[in-house]
Short mmCIF file of C-alpha atoms in Angstrom, two decimals:
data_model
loop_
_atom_site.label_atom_id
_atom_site.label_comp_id
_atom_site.label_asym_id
_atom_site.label_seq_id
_atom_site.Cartn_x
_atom_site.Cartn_y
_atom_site.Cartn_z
CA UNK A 17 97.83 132.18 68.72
CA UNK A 18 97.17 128.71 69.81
CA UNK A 19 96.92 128.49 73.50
CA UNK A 20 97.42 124.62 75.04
CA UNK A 21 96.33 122.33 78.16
CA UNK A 22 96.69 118.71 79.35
CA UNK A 23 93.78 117.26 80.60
CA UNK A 24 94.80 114.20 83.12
CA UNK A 25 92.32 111.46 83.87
CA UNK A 26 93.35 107.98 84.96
CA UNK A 27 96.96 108.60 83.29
CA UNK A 28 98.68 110.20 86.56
CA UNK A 29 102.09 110.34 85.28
CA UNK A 30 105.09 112.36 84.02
CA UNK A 31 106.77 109.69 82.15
CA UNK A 32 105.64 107.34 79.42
CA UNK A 33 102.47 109.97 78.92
CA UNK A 34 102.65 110.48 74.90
CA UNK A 35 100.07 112.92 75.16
CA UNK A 36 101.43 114.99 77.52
CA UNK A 37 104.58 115.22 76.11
CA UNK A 38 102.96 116.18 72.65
CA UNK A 39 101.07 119.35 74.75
CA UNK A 40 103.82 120.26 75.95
CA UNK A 41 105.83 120.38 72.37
CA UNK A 42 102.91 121.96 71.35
CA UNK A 43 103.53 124.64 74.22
CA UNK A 44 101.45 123.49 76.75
CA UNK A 45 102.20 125.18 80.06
CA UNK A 46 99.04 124.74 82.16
CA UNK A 47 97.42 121.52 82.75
CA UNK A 48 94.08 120.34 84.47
CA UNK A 49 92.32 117.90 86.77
CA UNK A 50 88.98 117.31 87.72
CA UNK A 51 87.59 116.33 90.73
CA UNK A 52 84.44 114.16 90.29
CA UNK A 53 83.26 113.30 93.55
CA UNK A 54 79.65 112.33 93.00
CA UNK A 55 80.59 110.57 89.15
CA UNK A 56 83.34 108.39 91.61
CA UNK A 57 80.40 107.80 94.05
CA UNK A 58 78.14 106.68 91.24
CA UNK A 59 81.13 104.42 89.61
CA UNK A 60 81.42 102.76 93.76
CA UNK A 61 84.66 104.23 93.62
CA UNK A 62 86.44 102.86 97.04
CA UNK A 63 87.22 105.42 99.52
CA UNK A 64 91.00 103.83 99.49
CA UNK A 65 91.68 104.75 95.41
CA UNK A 66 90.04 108.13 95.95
CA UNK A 67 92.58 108.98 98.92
CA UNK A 68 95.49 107.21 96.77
CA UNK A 69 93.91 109.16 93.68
CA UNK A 70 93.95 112.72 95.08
CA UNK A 71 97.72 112.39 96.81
CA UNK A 72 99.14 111.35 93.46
CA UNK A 73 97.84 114.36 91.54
CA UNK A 74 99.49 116.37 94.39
CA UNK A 75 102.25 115.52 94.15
CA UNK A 76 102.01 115.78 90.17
CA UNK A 77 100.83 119.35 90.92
CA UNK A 78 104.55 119.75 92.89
CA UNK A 79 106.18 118.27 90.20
CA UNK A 80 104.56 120.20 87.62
CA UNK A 81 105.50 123.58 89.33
CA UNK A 82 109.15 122.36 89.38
CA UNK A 83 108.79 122.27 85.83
CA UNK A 84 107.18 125.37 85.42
CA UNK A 85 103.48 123.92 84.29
CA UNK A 86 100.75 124.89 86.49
CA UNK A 87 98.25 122.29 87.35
CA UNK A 88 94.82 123.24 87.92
CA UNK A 89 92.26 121.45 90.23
CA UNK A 90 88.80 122.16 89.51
CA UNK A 91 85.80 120.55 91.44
CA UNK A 92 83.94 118.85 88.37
CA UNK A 93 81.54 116.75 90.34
CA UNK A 94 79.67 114.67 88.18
CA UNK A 95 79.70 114.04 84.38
CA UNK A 96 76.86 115.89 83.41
CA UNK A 97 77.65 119.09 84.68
CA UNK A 98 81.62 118.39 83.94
CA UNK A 99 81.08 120.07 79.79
CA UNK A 100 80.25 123.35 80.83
CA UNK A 101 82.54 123.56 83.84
CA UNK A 102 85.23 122.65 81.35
CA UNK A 103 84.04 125.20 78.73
CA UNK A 104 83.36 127.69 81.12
CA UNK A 105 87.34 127.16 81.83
CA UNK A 106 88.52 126.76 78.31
CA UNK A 107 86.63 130.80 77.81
CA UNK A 108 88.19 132.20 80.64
CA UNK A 109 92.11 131.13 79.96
CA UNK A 110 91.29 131.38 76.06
CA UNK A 111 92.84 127.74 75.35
CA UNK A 112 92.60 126.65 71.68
CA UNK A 113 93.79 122.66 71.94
CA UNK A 114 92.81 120.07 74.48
CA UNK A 115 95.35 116.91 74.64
CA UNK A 116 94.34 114.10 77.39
CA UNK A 117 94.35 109.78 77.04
CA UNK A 118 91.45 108.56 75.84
CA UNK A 119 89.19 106.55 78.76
CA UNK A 120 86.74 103.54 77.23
CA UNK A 121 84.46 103.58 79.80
CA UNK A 122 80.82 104.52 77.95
CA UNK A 123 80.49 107.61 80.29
CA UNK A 124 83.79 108.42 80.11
CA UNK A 125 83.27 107.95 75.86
CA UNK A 126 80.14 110.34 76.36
CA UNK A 127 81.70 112.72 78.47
CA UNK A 128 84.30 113.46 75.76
CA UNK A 129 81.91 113.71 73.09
CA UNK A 130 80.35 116.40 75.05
CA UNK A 131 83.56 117.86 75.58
CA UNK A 132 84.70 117.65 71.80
CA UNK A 133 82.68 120.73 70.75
CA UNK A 134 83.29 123.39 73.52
CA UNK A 135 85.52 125.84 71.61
CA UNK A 136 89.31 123.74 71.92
CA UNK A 137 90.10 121.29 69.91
CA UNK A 138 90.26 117.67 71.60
CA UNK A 139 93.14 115.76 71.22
CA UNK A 140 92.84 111.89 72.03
CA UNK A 141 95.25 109.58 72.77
CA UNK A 142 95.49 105.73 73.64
CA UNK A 143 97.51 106.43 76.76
CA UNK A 144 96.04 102.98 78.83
CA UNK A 145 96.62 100.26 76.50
CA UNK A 146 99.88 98.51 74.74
CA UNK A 147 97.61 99.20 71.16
CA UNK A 148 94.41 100.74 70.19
CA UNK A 149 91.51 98.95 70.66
CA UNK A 150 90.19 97.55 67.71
CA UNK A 151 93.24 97.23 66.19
CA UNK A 152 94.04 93.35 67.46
CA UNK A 153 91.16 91.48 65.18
CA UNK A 154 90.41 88.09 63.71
CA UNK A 155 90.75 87.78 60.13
CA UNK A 156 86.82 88.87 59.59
CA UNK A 157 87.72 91.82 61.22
CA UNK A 158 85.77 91.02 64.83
CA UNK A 159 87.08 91.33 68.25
CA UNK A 160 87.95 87.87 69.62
CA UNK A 161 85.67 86.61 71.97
CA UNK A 162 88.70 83.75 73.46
CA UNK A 163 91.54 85.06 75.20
CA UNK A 164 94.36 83.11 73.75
CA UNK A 165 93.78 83.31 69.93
CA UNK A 166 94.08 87.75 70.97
CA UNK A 167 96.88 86.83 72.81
CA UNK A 168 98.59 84.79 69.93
CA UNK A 169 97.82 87.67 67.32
CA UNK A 170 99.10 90.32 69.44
CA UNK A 171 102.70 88.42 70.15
CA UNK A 172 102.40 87.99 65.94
CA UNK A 173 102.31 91.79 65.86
CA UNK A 174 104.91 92.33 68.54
CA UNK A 175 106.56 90.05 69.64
CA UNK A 176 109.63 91.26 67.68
CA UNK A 177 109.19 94.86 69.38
CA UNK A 178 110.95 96.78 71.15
CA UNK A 179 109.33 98.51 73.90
CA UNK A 180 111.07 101.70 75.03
CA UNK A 181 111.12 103.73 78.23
CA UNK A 182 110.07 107.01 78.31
CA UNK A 183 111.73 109.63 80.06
CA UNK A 184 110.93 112.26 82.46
CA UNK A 185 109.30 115.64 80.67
CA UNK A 186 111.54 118.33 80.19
CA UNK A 187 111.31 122.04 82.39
CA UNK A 188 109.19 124.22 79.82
CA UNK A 189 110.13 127.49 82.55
CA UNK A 190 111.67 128.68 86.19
CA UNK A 191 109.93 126.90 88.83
CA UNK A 192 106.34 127.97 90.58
CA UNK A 193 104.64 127.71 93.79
CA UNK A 194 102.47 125.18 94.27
CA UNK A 195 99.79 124.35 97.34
CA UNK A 196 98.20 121.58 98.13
CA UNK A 197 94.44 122.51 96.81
CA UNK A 198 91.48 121.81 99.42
CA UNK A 199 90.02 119.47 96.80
CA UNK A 200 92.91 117.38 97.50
CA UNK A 201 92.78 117.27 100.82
CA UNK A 202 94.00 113.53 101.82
CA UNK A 203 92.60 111.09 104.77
CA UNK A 204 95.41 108.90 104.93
CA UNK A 205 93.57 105.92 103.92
CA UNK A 206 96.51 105.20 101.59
CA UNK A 207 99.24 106.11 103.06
CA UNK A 208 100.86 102.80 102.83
CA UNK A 209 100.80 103.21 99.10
CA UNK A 210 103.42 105.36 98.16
CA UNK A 211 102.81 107.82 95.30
CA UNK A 212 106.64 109.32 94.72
CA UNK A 213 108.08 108.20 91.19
CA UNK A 214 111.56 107.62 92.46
CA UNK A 215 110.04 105.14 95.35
CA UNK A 216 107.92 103.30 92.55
CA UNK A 217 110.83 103.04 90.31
CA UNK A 218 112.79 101.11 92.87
CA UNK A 219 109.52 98.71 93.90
CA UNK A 220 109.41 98.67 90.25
CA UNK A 221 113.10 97.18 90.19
CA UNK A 222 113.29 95.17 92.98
CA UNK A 223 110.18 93.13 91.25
CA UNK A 224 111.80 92.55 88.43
CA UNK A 225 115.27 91.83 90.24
CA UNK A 226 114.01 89.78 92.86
CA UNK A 227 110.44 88.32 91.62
CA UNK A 228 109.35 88.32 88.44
CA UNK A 229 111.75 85.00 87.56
CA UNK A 230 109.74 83.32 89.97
CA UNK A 231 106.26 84.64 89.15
CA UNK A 232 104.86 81.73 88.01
CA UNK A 233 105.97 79.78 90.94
CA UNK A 234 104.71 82.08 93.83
CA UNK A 235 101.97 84.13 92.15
CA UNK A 236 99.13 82.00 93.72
CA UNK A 237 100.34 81.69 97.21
CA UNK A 238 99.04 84.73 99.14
CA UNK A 239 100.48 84.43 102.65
CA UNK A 240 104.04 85.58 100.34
CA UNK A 241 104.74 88.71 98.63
CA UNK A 242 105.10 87.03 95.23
CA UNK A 243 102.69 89.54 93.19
CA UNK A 244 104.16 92.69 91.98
CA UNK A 245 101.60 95.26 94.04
CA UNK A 246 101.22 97.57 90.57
CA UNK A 247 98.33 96.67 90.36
CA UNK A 248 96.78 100.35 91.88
CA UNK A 249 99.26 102.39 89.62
CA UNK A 250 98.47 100.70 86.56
CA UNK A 251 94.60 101.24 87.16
CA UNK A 252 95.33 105.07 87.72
CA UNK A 253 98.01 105.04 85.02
CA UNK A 254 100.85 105.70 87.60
CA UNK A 255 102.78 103.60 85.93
CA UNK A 256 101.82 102.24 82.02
CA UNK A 257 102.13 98.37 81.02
CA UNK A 258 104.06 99.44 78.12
CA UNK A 259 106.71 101.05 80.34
CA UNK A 260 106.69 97.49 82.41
CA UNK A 261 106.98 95.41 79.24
CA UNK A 262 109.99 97.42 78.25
CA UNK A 263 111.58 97.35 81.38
CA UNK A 264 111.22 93.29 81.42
CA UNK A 265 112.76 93.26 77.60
CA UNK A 266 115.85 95.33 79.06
CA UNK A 267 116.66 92.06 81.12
CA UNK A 268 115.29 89.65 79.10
CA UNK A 269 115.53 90.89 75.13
CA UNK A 270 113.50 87.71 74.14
CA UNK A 271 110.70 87.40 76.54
CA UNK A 272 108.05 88.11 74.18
CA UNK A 273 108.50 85.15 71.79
CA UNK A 274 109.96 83.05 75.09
CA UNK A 275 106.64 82.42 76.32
CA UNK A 276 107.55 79.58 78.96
CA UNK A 277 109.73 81.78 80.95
CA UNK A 278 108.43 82.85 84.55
CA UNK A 279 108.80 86.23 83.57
CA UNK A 280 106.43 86.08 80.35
CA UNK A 281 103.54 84.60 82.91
CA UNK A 282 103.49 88.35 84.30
CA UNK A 283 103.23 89.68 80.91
CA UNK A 284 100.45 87.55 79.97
CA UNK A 285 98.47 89.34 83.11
CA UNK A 286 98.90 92.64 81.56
CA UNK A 287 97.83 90.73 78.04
CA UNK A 288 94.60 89.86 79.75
CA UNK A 289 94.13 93.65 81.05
CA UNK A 290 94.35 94.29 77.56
CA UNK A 291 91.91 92.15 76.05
CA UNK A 292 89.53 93.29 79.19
CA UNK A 293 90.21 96.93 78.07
CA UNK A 294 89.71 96.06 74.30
CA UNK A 295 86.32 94.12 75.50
CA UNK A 296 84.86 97.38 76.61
CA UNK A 297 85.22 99.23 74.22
CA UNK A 298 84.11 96.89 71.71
CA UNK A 299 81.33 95.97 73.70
CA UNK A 300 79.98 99.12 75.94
CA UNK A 301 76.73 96.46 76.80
CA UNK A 302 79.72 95.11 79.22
CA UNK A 303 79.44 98.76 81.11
CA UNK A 304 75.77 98.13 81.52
CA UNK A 305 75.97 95.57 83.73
CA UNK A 306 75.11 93.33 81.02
CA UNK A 307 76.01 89.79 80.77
CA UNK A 308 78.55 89.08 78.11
CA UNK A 309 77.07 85.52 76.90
CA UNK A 310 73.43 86.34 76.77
CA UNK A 311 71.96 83.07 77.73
CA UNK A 312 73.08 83.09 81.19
CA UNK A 313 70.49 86.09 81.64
CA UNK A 314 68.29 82.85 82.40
CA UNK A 315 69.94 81.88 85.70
CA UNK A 316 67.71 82.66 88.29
CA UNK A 317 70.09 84.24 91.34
CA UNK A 318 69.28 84.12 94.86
CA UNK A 319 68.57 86.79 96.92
CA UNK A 320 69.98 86.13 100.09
CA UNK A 321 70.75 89.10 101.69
CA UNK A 322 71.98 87.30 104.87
CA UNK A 323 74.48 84.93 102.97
CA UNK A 324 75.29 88.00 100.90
CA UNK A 325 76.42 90.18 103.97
CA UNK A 326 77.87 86.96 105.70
CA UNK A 327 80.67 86.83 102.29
CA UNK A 328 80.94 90.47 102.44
CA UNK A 329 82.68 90.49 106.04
CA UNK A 330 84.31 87.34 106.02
CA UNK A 331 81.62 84.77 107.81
CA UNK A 332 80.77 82.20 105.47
CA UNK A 333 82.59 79.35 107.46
CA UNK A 334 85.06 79.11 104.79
CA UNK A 335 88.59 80.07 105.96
CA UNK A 336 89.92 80.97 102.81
CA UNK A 337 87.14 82.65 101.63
CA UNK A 338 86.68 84.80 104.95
CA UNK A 339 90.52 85.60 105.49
CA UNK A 340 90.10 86.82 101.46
CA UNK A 341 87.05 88.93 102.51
CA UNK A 342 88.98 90.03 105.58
CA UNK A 343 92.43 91.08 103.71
CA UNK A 344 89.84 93.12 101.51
CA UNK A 345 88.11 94.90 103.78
CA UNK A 346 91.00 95.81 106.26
CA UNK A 347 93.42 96.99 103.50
CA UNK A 348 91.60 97.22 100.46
CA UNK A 349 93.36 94.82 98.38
CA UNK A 350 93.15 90.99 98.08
CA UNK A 351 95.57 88.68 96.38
CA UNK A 352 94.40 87.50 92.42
CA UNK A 353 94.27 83.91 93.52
CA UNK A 354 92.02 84.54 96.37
CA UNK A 355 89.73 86.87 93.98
CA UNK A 356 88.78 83.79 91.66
CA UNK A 357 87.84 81.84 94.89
CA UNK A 358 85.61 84.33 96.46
CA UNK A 359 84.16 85.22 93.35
CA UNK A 360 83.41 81.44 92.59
CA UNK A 361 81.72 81.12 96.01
CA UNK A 362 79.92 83.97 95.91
CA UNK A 363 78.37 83.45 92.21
CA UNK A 364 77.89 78.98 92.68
CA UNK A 365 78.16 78.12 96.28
CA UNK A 366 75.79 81.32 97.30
CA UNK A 367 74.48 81.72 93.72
CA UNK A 368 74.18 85.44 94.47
CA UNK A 369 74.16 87.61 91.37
CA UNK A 370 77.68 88.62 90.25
CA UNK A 371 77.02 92.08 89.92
CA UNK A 372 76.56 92.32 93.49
CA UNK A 373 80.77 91.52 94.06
CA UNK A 374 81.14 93.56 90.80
CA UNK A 375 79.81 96.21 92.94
CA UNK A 376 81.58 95.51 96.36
CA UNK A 377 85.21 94.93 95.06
CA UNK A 378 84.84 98.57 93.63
CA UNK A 379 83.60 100.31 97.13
CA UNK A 380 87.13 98.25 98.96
CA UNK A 381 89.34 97.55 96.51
CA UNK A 382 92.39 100.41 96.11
CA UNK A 383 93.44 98.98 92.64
CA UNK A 384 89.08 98.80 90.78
CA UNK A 385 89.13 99.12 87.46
CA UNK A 386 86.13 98.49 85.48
CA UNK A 387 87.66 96.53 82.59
CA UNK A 388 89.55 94.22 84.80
CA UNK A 389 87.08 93.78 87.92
CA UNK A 390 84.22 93.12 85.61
CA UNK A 391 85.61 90.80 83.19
CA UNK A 392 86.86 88.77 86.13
CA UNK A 393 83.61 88.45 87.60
CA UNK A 394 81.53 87.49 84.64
CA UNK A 395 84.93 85.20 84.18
CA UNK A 396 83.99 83.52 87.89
CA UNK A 397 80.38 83.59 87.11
CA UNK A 398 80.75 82.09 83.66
CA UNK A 399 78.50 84.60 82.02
CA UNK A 400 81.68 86.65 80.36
CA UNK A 401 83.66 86.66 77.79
CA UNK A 402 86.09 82.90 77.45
CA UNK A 403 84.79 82.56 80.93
CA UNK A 404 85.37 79.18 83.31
CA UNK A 405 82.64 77.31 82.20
CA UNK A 406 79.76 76.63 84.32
CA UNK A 407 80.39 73.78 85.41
CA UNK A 408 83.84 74.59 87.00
CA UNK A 409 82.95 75.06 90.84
CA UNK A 410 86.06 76.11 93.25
CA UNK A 411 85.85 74.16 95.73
CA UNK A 412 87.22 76.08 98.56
CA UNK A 413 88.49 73.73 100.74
CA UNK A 414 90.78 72.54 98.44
CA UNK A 415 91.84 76.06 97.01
CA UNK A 416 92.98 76.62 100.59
CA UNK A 417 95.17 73.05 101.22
CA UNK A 418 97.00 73.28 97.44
CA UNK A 419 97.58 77.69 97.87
CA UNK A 420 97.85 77.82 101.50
CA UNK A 421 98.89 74.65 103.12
CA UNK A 422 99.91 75.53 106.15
CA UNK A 423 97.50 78.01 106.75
CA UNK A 424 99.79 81.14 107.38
CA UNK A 425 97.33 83.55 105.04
CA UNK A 426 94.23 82.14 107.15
CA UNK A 427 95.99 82.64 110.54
CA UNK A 428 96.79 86.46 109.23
CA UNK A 429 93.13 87.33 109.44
CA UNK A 430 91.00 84.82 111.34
CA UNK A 431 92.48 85.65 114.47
CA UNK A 432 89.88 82.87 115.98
CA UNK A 433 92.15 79.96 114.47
CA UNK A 434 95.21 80.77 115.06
CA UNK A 435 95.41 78.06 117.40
CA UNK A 436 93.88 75.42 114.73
CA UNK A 437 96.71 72.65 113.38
CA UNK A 438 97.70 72.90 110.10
CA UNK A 439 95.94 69.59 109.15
CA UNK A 440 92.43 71.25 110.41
CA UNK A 441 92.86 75.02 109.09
CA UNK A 442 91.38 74.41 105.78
CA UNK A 443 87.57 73.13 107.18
CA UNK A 444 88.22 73.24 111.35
CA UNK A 445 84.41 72.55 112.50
CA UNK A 446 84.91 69.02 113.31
CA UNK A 447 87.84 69.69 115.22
CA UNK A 448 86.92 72.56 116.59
CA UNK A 449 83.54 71.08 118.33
CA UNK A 450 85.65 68.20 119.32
CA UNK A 451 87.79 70.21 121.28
CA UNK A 452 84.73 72.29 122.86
CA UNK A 453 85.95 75.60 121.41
CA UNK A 454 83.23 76.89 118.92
CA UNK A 455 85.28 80.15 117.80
CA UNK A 456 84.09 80.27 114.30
CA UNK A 457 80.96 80.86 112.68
CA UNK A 458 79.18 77.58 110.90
CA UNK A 459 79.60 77.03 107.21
CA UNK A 460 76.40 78.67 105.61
CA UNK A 461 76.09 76.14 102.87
CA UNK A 462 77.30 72.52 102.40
CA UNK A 463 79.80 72.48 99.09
CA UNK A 464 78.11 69.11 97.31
CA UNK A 465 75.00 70.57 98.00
CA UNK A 466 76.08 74.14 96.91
CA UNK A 467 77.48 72.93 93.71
CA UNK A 468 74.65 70.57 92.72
CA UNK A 469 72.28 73.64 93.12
CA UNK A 470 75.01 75.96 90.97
CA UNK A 471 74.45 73.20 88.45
CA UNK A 472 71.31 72.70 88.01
CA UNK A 473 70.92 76.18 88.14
CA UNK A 474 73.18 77.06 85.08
CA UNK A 475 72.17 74.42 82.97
CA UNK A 476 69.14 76.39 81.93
#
């Protein structure tokens, strides 16, 4: 007799989870997580997702038991030892099918061809994407390389579509116990985040009630609440894009083929997690730390530890880059807008390797994903995949007067210029040694000078 489990990874929901729902018509009862501590540490997994991680499958685990499906928590460490913990489980409870979402990550791709030959039949699933990747192609039959022609051929294949919203899984028995496991102990590093599917439903609707036909108007200023903050859920598959997308077309049937309304610019973000997520797997050289565009391996980085640590806590002289820095390292997040601009200073005005902020947004931010977080760097750095070219330099200064005029955002972290007028916030040395109050650190590189060295360094 066939004998079933569910096998959750980064797809840490109930609802709009295909595969789960097929275990479960297939009689799953029991389902599993692992706990990979030292494969998280080795990924820089931030401290923040890990806490936000291990309170969601808890409260899964509750949820679950209501349903009558126990959840199991198993400490699986790292990826190489993972296989035979797994098949060591698989013998002892005698299960015959495996169904879990597929990850595209290459150790996550290795890990599960380990895992496909342990005694239980592996069921995959494309559980983090809106299609398969691979499946969105240029008429040779090649990923595309530019972000709009995939964007164009994936509106050609649904834009007429009809997204629907899953519901909740059905009880499969009475009710069991269930206690909180020690592996899931929590620190309360995110406890700002809440991880209860009836709370996230109504952030969930009061972003599409109250935002999302403004998006394209307030995404960019960061000293507002004009983002939709899903960004953490849909990295840990809380919550799935598809289930957004449909929720969007229940209010606005037409928004996929209306691509000049507000509420289409939001889509088009989860259209470029896409083509991120497609990237990978097309191109595992991009999990490597490899450079997508090959002959930028000539650039010649600077290491400059000093200037390095100076971005990382917010003391470049740069308001905008520093209160960025600041936001990120005091909660964890940091607003998209203010991501491109620290990630252009810290790969042309510092010319410090981009794998280096690769590497530090992971260890802070709450919402790292490896798709997204690495093609936006190589996108800053120009090295990626239909990347800013080289020669487009942020200058900060004026990032900061056109996306926070008035400086509110700067004021919020930089606690030393909160006294600085508007019409100084954006560069205050001058006035700020005029007026005999040195409060904040120097600028540690001169922008015309900066970006003729970026230049003349990329042109190689």
């Amino acid at each position: 007799m066939s004998k079933v489990l569910f096998w959750f990874r980064r797809d840490l929901r109930l609802s709009g989870n295909q595969a789960l729902e097929d275990a479960i018509n297939n009689g799953a009862t029991e389902a599993l997580f692992f706990v990979c501590e030292k494969q998280w540490q080795l990924h820089n997994t931030s401290e923040i997702q890990i806490d936000l991680v291990k309170r969601r499958v808890d409260y899964l685990g509750n949820e679950l038991a209501k349903l009558g499906i126990k959840l199991h928590v198993i400490n699986g460490e790292s990826f190489d030892v993972l296989p035979s913990k797994l098949e060591a489980f698989i013998n002892e409870h005698s299960f015959t099918q495996i169904f879990a979402n597929r990850e595209y990550e290459i150790n996550e791709l290795d890990r599960d061809t380990s895992c496909a030959s342990l005694g239980a039949q592996l069921h995959l699933y494309d559980g983090d994407v809106l299609c398969s990747p691979g499946s969105i192609v240029t008429k040779g039959g090649e990923m595309f390389k530019v972000f709009t022609p995939f964007k164009k051929a994936w509106l050609a294949q649904y834009s007429q579509y009809i997204f629907k919203i899953s519901e909740f899984i059905r009880p499969v028995g009475e009710s069991i116990p269930w206690q909180t496991p020690t592996l899931l102990t929590s620190n309360g590093l995110s406890d700002k985040w809440p991880v209860d599917d009836a709370v996230l439903s109504q952030v969930i609707e009061q972003f599409l009630e109250d935002k999302i036909n403004e998006y394209s108007e307030y995404r960019d200023i960061p000293s507002i609440k004009g983002t939709s903050g899903l960004s953490p859920y849909l990295a840990l598959g809380i919550i799935s894009a598809t289930d957004l997308i449909a929720r969007i077309q229940q209010r606005i049937p037409d928004v996929l083929y209306r691509t000049k309304l507000s509420a289409f610019t939001y889509i088009n973000e989860l259209l470029w997690r896409e083509f991120y997520r497609h990237l990978m797997f097309i191109f595992p050289k991009l999990c490597k730390s490899k450079n997508f565009n090959e002959k930028y391996n000539a650039v010649q980085w600077l290491d400059d530890e000093n200037a390095y640590t100076a971005w990382c806590e917010g003391n470049t002289g740069y308001p905008i880059v520093d209160a960025a820095m600041r936001q990120l390292n005091q909660t964890g997040w940091m607003h998209n807008r203010l991501r491109m601009i620290v990630a252009s200073f810290l790969t042309k005005h510092l010319l410090i390797d981009w794998r280096k902020g690769e590497a530090y947004f992971m260890s802070k931010l709450i919402d790292g994903d490896l798709a997204a977080n690495n093609g936006g760097w190589q996108w800053a750095a120009s090295t990626g995949c239909d990347a800013q070219p080289y020669f487009r330099i942020f200058n900060p200064i004026t990032q900061s007067e056109k996306f926070d005029p008035d400086g509110t955002f700067i004021r919020k972290y930089i606690h030393e210029l909160e006294w600085v007028p508007a019409k100084y916030i954006h560069f205050p040395h001058d006035y700020i040694n005029a007026v005999g109050r040195q409060c904040y650190t120097a600028p540690i590189v001169e922008h015309k000078e900066a970006r003729a060295r970026a230049l003349d360094a990329f042109k190689v």
